[in-house]
Coordinates of C-alpha atoms and ligand atoms in Angstrom, one line a residue:
M1 CA -14.2 8.9 -27.2
Q2 CA -15.5 7.2 -24.1
P3 CA -16.6 3.6 -24.6
T4 CA -20.1 2.5 -23.8
T5 CA -20.7 -0.8 -21.9
T6 CA -22.0 -2.6 -25.0
Q7 CA -18.7 -1.9 -26.7
L8 CA -16.5 -3.4 -24.0
N9 CA -14.9 -6.7 -24.5
T10 CA -15.3 -9.2 -21.7
P11 CA -13.9 -10.1 -19.2
Y12 CA -13.8 -6.9 -17.3
F13 CA -14.3 -5.3 -13.9
M14 CA -16.7 -2.3 -13.8
I15 CA -16.3 -0.3 -10.6
D16 CA -19.2 2.0 -9.9
E17 CA -18.2 5.4 -8.4
S18 CA -21.7 6.2 -7.1
K19 CA -21.9 2.9 -5.1
L20 CA -18.4 3.6 -3.8
I21 CA -19.4 7.0 -2.6
E22 CA -22.4 5.4 -0.8
N23 CA -20.0 3.3 1.2
L24 CA -17.7 6.2 1.8
E25 CA -20.5 8.3 3.1
K26 CA -21.1 5.6 5.7
A27 CA -17.4 5.6 6.6
K28 CA -17.6 9.3 7.0
R29 CA -20.5 9.0 9.4
L30 CA -18.7 6.4 11.5
K31 CA -15.7 8.7 11.7
E32 CA -17.8 11.6 12.8
I33 CA -19.6 9.6 15.5
S34 CA -16.5 7.9 16.9
G35 CA -13.4 9.9 16.2
V36 CA -11.8 6.8 14.8
K37 CA -9.4 7.2 11.8
L38 CA -9.8 4.9 8.9
V39 CA -6.9 3.5 6.8
L40 CA -7.7 1.6 3.6
A41 CA -6.4 -2.0 3.6
L42 CA -4.6 -2.2 0.3
K43 CA -4.5 -6.0 0.5
C44 CA -8.2 -6.0 -0.3
F45 CA -8.4 -3.2 -2.9
S46 CA -5.4 -1.4 -4.4
T47 CA -6.9 -0.1 -7.7
F48 CA -5.3 3.3 -7.4
G49 CA -7.2 4.9 -10.3
T50 CA -10.2 5.2 -7.9
F51 CA -8.1 6.8 -5.1
E52 CA -9.0 10.4 -5.9
T53 CA -12.6 9.5 -5.0
I54 CA -11.7 7.6 -1.8
K55 CA -9.0 10.0 -0.5
P56 CA -11.3 12.8 0.8
Y57 CA -13.1 10.2 3.0
L58 CA -10.2 8.2 4.6
D59 CA -7.0 9.0 6.5
G60 CA -4.5 6.9 4.6
T61 CA -3.6 3.3 3.8
T62 CA -2.4 0.2 5.5
S63 CA -0.4 -2.5 4.0
S64 CA 0.7 -6.1 4.3
G65 CA 3.9 -6.1 2.3
P66 CA 6.6 -3.7 1.2
Y67 CA 5.2 -2.9 -2.3
E68 CA 1.8 -2.0 -0.8
V69 CA 3.6 0.5 1.5
K70 CA 5.1 2.2 -1.5
L71 CA 1.8 2.2 -3.4
G72 CA -0.1 3.7 -0.5
Y73 CA 2.6 6.3 -0.1
E74 CA 2.8 7.2 -3.7
T75 CA -0.8 7.1 -4.8
F76 CA -2.9 7.8 -1.7
G77 CA -0.9 9.8 0.8
G78 CA -2.2 10.7 4.2
E79 CA -1.0 8.3 6.9
T80 CA 1.0 5.3 5.6
H81 CA 0.8 2.3 7.9
A82 CA 3.2 -0.5 7.3
Y83 CA 2.5 -4.0 8.6
S84 CA 4.0 -7.3 7.5
V85 CA 4.0 -10.8 8.9
G86 CA 7.8 -10.7 8.3
Y87 CA 10.1 -7.9 7.4
S88 CA 13.7 -8.6 6.1
K89 CA 16.4 -6.0 6.8
N90 CA 16.1 -5.0 3.2
D91 CA 12.3 -4.5 3.4
I92 CA 12.8 -2.2 6.4
E93 CA 15.4 -0.1 4.6
N94 CA 12.9 0.3 1.7
V95 CA 9.8 1.1 3.8
K96 CA 11.1 3.1 6.7
H97 CA 11.2 6.4 5.0
M98 CA 7.7 6.1 3.7
A99 CA 5.8 4.7 6.8
D100 CA 4.3 6.9 9.5
K101 CA 3.7 3.7 11.6
I102 CA 5.4 0.4 11.4
I103 CA 3.6 -2.5 13.0
F104 CA 5.6 -5.7 13.8
N105 CA 4.0 -9.1 13.9
S106 CA 6.2 -10.6 16.6
L107 CA 8.5 -9.6 19.5
S108 CA 11.5 -11.0 17.6
Q109 CA 10.7 -8.7 14.6
L110 CA 10.4 -5.8 17.0
D111 CA 13.8 -6.5 18.5
A112 CA 15.4 -7.1 15.1
H113 CA 14.3 -3.8 13.6
Y114 CA 13.8 -1.5 16.7
D115 CA 17.1 0.4 16.5
N116 CA 16.7 0.9 12.7
T117 CA 13.1 2.2 12.8
K118 CA 12.6 4.0 16.2
Q119 CA 13.6 7.4 14.9
S120 CA 11.6 7.4 11.7
A121 CA 8.2 5.9 12.6
S122 CA 5.8 5.4 15.4
L123 CA 6.2 1.7 16.1
G124 CA 3.5 -0.8 16.9
L125 CA 3.0 -4.5 17.6
R126 CA 0.3 -6.9 16.4
I127 CA -1.4 -8.7 19.3
N128 CA -3.4 -11.8 19.0
P129 CA -6.4 -11.4 21.3
E130 CA -7.3 -15.1 21.1
R131 CA -10.9 -14.1 20.2
S132 CA -12.3 -13.6 16.8
Q133 CA -15.3 -13.5 14.6
A134 CA -14.0 -14.9 11.4
G135 CA -16.4 -17.5 10.0
Q136 CA -13.9 -19.7 8.2
D137 CA -10.8 -21.4 9.8
L138 CA -8.6 -20.4 6.9
A139 CA -9.2 -16.7 7.6
D140 CA -9.3 -16.9 11.4
P141 CA -6.3 -15.0 12.9
A142 CA -7.0 -16.5 16.3
R143 CA -7.0 -20.1 15.0
P144 CA -4.9 -22.6 17.0
Y145 CA -1.1 -22.1 16.5
S146 CA -1.8 -18.9 14.7
R147 CA 1.4 -17.0 13.6
L148 CA -0.5 -13.7 13.5
G149 CA 0.4 -11.5 16.4
V150 CA 1.7 -12.0 20.0
K151 CA -0.4 -13.6 22.6
Q152 CA -0.8 -11.9 26.0
S153 CA 1.2 -14.6 27.8
L154 CA 4.3 -13.6 25.9
L155 CA 4.0 -9.9 26.7
D156 CA 5.1 -7.8 29.6
L157 CA 4.6 -4.1 30.2
S158 CA 8.2 -3.2 29.2
V159 CA 7.1 -3.6 25.6
T160 CA 5.3 -0.2 25.9
D161 CA 8.8 1.4 26.2
K162 CA 9.3 0.4 22.6
V163 CA 6.0 0.8 20.9
D164 CA 3.3 3.5 20.8
G165 CA 0.6 1.3 19.6
F166 CA -1.0 -2.1 19.2
M167 CA -2.8 -3.6 16.3
F168 CA -5.5 -6.3 16.7
H169 CA -7.1 -7.8 13.7
M170 CA -9.7 -10.6 14.5
N171 CA -12.8 -10.0 12.4
C172 CA -13.8 -11.2 8.9
E173 CA -16.9 -9.7 7.3
N174 CA -18.4 -9.4 10.8
K175 CA -21.9 -8.0 10.5
D176 CA -22.8 -8.5 14.1
V177 CA -22.1 -5.3 16.1
D178 CA -22.8 -7.0 19.4
A179 CA -20.2 -9.7 18.6
F180 CA -17.7 -7.0 17.8
I181 CA -18.5 -5.1 21.0
A182 CA -18.0 -8.3 23.0
I183 CA -14.5 -8.6 21.6
L184 CA -13.8 -4.9 22.3
D185 CA -14.9 -5.4 25.9
H186 CA -12.6 -8.4 26.1
I187 CA -9.6 -6.3 24.8
S188 CA -10.5 -3.4 27.1
T189 CA -10.4 -5.7 30.2
T190 CA -7.6 -8.1 29.3
F191 CA -5.2 -5.5 27.9
S192 CA -6.1 -2.4 30.0
E193 CA -2.7 -1.9 31.7
Y194 CA -1.1 -1.9 28.2
L195 CA -3.7 0.2 26.5
D196 CA -3.4 2.9 29.2
K197 CA 0.3 3.4 28.2
L198 CA -0.2 3.4 24.5
K199 CA -0.9 6.4 22.1
W200 CA -2.9 4.5 19.4
L201 CA -4.6 1.3 18.8
S202 CA -5.7 -0.3 15.5
L203 CA -8.6 -2.7 15.6
G204 CA -7.9 -4.0 12.1
G205 CA -10.4 -4.7 9.4
G206 CA -13.3 -7.1 8.9
I207 CA -16.1 -5.0 10.4
F208 CA -18.9 -4.8 7.9
F209 CA -20.2 -1.4 8.8
T210 CA -21.4 -0.6 5.3
Y211 CA -23.7 -3.6 5.2
P212 CA -27.4 -2.6 4.8
N213 CA -29.0 -1.7 8.1
Y214 CA -25.7 -2.1 10.0
P215 CA -26.1 0.0 13.2
I216 CA -23.3 2.5 12.6
E217 CA -24.3 4.7 15.6
K218 CA -23.9 1.8 18.0
L219 CA -20.5 0.8 16.6
G220 CA -19.4 4.5 16.6
M221 CA -20.4 5.0 20.2
A222 CA -18.7 1.8 21.4
L223 CA -15.5 3.0 19.7
K224 CA -15.8 6.5 21.1
N225 CA -16.3 5.2 24.6
F226 CA -13.4 2.8 24.3
A227 CA -11.1 5.6 23.0
Q228 CA -12.1 7.9 25.8
K229 CA -11.7 5.2 28.5
H230 CA -8.1 4.3 27.4
Q231 CA -7.2 7.8 26.0
L232 CA -6.2 6.4 22.6
Q233 CA -6.4 7.4 19.0
L234 CA -8.3 4.5 17.4
Y235 CA -7.9 3.2 13.9
L236 CA -9.8 0.8 11.8
E237 CA -8.3 -0.8 8.7
P238 CA -11.4 -1.4 6.4
G239 CA -11.0 -3.1 3.1
E240 CA -14.1 -5.0 2.1
A241 CA -16.4 -2.5 3.9
I242 CA -15.2 0.3 1.6
I243 CA -15.7 -1.5 -1.7
T244 CA -18.4 -4.0 -1.1
R245 CA -21.2 -4.1 -3.8
T246 CA -19.4 -1.6 -6.0
T247 CA -18.1 -3.8 -8.7
D248 CA -19.2 -6.4 -11.3
L249 CA -16.9 -8.9 -13.0
V250 CA -18.6 -9.0 -16.4
V251 CA -18.1 -12.2 -18.4
S252 CA -19.5 -13.7 -21.6
V253 CA -20.9 -17.2 -22.1
I254 CA -18.5 -19.0 -24.5
D255 CA -20.1 -22.5 -24.6
I256 CA -22.8 -24.5 -23.0
V257 CA -22.1 -28.2 -22.2
E258 CA -24.2 -30.8 -20.5
N259 CA -23.2 -33.7 -18.2
D260 CA -26.4 -34.4 -16.1
K261 CA -26.3 -30.6 -15.3
K262 CA -26.0 -27.8 -17.9
T263 CA -22.8 -25.7 -17.5
A264 CA -22.4 -22.3 -19.1
I265 CA -18.6 -21.9 -19.6
V266 CA -17.6 -18.2 -19.3
D267 CA -14.5 -16.4 -20.4
S268 CA -13.0 -16.0 -16.9
A269 CA -12.0 -18.3 -14.1
T270 CA -12.3 -18.1 -10.3
E271 CA -8.7 -19.4 -10.0
A272 CA -7.3 -16.5 -12.0
H273 CA -9.8 -13.6 -11.6
R274 CA -11.9 -14.2 -8.5
L275 CA -9.8 -16.5 -6.3
D276 CA -11.7 -16.2 -3.1
T277 CA -14.7 -17.9 -4.7
L278 CA -12.5 -20.9 -4.9
I279 CA -10.5 -20.9 -1.7
Y280 CA -13.4 -20.0 0.5
N281 CA -15.9 -21.9 -1.5
E282 CA -18.2 -18.9 -1.6
P283 CA -20.3 -18.9 -4.7
A284 CA -20.7 -15.7 -6.8
S285 CA -24.1 -14.1 -7.3
V286 CA -25.1 -13.4 -10.9
K287 CA -27.1 -10.2 -11.6
E288 CA -29.1 -11.9 -14.4
A289 CA -30.2 -14.9 -12.3
S290 CA -33.7 -15.2 -11.0
A291 CA -34.7 -16.8 -7.7
N292 CA -37.7 -18.6 -9.4
G293 CA -36.0 -19.2 -12.7
I294 CA -36.7 -22.6 -14.3
Y295 CA -33.4 -22.9 -16.3
P296 CA -30.6 -24.0 -13.9
Y297 CA -26.9 -23.8 -14.9
V298 CA -23.5 -24.2 -13.4
I299 CA -21.6 -21.1 -14.2
G300 CA -18.3 -22.7 -15.1
S301 CA -14.8 -21.3 -15.5
C302 CA -12.7 -21.3 -18.6
S303 CA -9.7 -22.9 -16.7
C304 CA -8.5 -26.5 -16.7
L305 CA -9.2 -27.0 -13.0
A306 CA -12.1 -29.5 -12.8
G307 CA -13.8 -27.9 -9.8
D308 CA -13.4 -24.3 -11.0
Q309 CA -16.9 -22.8 -11.1
F310 CA -18.4 -19.5 -10.1
C311 CA -21.8 -20.8 -8.8
E312 CA -24.9 -22.8 -9.6
T313 CA -27.9 -20.6 -10.3
Q314 CA -31.1 -20.4 -12.4
F315 CA -32.5 -18.1 -15.0
D316 CA -35.9 -17.2 -16.4
A317 CA -34.7 -18.0 -20.0
P318 CA -32.1 -20.3 -21.5
L319 CA -28.6 -18.8 -21.6
Q320 CA -27.3 -17.9 -25.0
I321 CA -23.7 -18.1 -26.3
G322 CA -22.3 -14.6 -26.4
Q323 CA -24.6 -13.4 -23.6
K324 CA -23.0 -11.2 -20.9
L325 CA -23.3 -12.1 -17.2
H326 CA -22.5 -9.8 -14.3
L327 CA -20.9 -11.5 -11.3
L328 CA -21.8 -9.1 -8.5
D329 CA -19.6 -7.8 -5.6
S330 CA -16.3 -8.5 -7.3
A331 CA -14.0 -5.7 -6.0
G332 CA -12.5 -7.1 -2.8
Y333 CA -9.6 -9.5 -3.0
T334 CA -10.0 -9.9 -6.7
M335 CA -8.0 -7.3 -8.6
V336 CA -5.2 -7.7 -6.1
K337 CA -5.0 -11.4 -6.7
L338 CA -5.2 -11.5 -10.5
N339 CA -3.0 -14.1 -12.1
W340 CA -2.2 -15.5 -15.5
F341 CA -3.1 -19.1 -14.9
N342 CA -3.9 -20.9 -18.2
G343 CA -2.9 -17.8 -20.2
L344 CA -6.4 -16.6 -19.9
K345 CA -7.2 -13.0 -21.0
M346 CA -6.9 -10.7 -18.0
P347 CA -10.0 -8.7 -17.2
S348 CA -9.8 -5.0 -18.1
I349 CA -10.6 -2.6 -15.3
Y350 CA -13.1 0.2 -15.8
F351 CA -14.4 3.0 -13.5
K352 CA -18.0 4.2 -14.2
R353 CA -18.0 7.8 -12.9
V354 CA -20.9 9.5 -11.3
D355 CA -21.6 11.4 -14.6
G356 CA -22.0 8.0 -16.4
S357 CA -18.7 8.2 -18.3
I358 CA -16.5 5.1 -18.3
E359 CA -12.8 5.5 -17.6
T360 CA -10.4 2.7 -18.5
L361 CA -8.1 2.1 -15.5
N362 CA -6.2 -0.7 -17.1
S363 CA -6.3 -3.2 -19.9
F364 CA -3.9 -6.1 -20.5
S365 CA -2.3 -7.8 -23.4
Y366 CA -0.3 -10.9 -24.3
D367 CA 2.9 -8.9 -23.7
D368 CA 1.8 -8.4 -20.0
F369 CA 1.3 -12.1 -19.7
K370 CA 4.7 -12.8 -21.2
A371 CA 6.5 -10.2 -19.1
T372 CA 5.5 -12.0 -15.9
L373 CA 7.4 -15.1 -17.1
G374 CA 10.6 -13.6 -18.5
K375 CA 12.3 -11.0 -20.6
S376 CA 12.0 -11.3 -24.3
Ligands
LIG1 C1 -4.3 -6.9 9.5 C2 -5.5 -6.7 8.6 N1 -6.1 -5.5 8.5 C3 -7.1 -5.2 7.7 C4 -7.7 -6.3 6.9 C5 -8.8 -5.9 6.0 O1 -9.9 -6.7 6.3 P1 -11.3 -6.5 5.5 O2 -11.0 -6.4 4.0 O3 -12.1 -7.8 5.8 O4 -11.9 -5.3 6.0 C6 -7.1 -7.5 7.0 C7 -7.6 -8.7 6.2 O5 -7.2 -9.8 6.1 C8 -6.0 -7.8 7.8 O6 -5.4 -9.0 7.9

């Protein structure tokens, strides 16, 4: 029998298929306008139980490490792009038979693996355009001394004898189409002699084209014109844009304590289940909160880390122990970063299908926790 939401034990992620399809329809429109191909960035979202829904809309996957290559190849299919900041010889042996494209992060990596990969895949090189729209320094690929990609001053045209494509990734949740187009123009001008010799170009992820009222047509036309000008197949590597606003992390209030402020302690932790809340200091939004509520609370984690909290917000009524709270927009960079810190219960993962049924994609036990630490 299918569970109903009231029967589910917290904590859990609930992925909503209808909302996912809304984003995917926007992705489809962008593809139709621009001719761009879209590969899902598995680093953001790898929950393969949803891939049957996503597959008809996207062209494949891209990865940031060897196991993601395998996961994309096995569970998604289409084009499998392999990128890593650093491949060992062993990594390359493992991925080269699965990857259609292998993108190296440096000239030394390209040299090290060129002979071993040139037959099996179309090779690419990550370039650092020294421009970005990334918000926070921690996530800025063009930050000073960045190790991500090769700067133009280190390149010469002979590199195009070895690679068919370049990859640029320089945006993070960029909602500003004009800011993106300015970077695109910069790339078009600065790298034109390279681009004219390449077959494909990936412009990475971080373009928030599914954000409400984002001008998809304007983005699509800019990409189309760029591709025509340089005679390239363009790719984007969206992660967050595909799964944004599709998923709640549902938690229960376990205790309420007071130390000048009231804190509702919930059965989850940012450090274990929603790590970016902590590392980027980006508070979660709670569905049950109310902008004009008169009952303020810190929504505090169940971990031992003193500063571990989801957010501060307010409600129309006092919170009750046992009450469920929905932490909104919890799909991206969450499930891929889950860890067992403090031996907390790992959130189950559910998929609410278009017909309203709830599919269990995974649930975890003490044995899973123990298995990460050794063999019994
Ligand atoms: C190379 C590359 N491609 C794609 C992405 C996906 O970005 P987003 O999830 O913001 O779309 C990232 C994110 O860090 C990335 O580093």
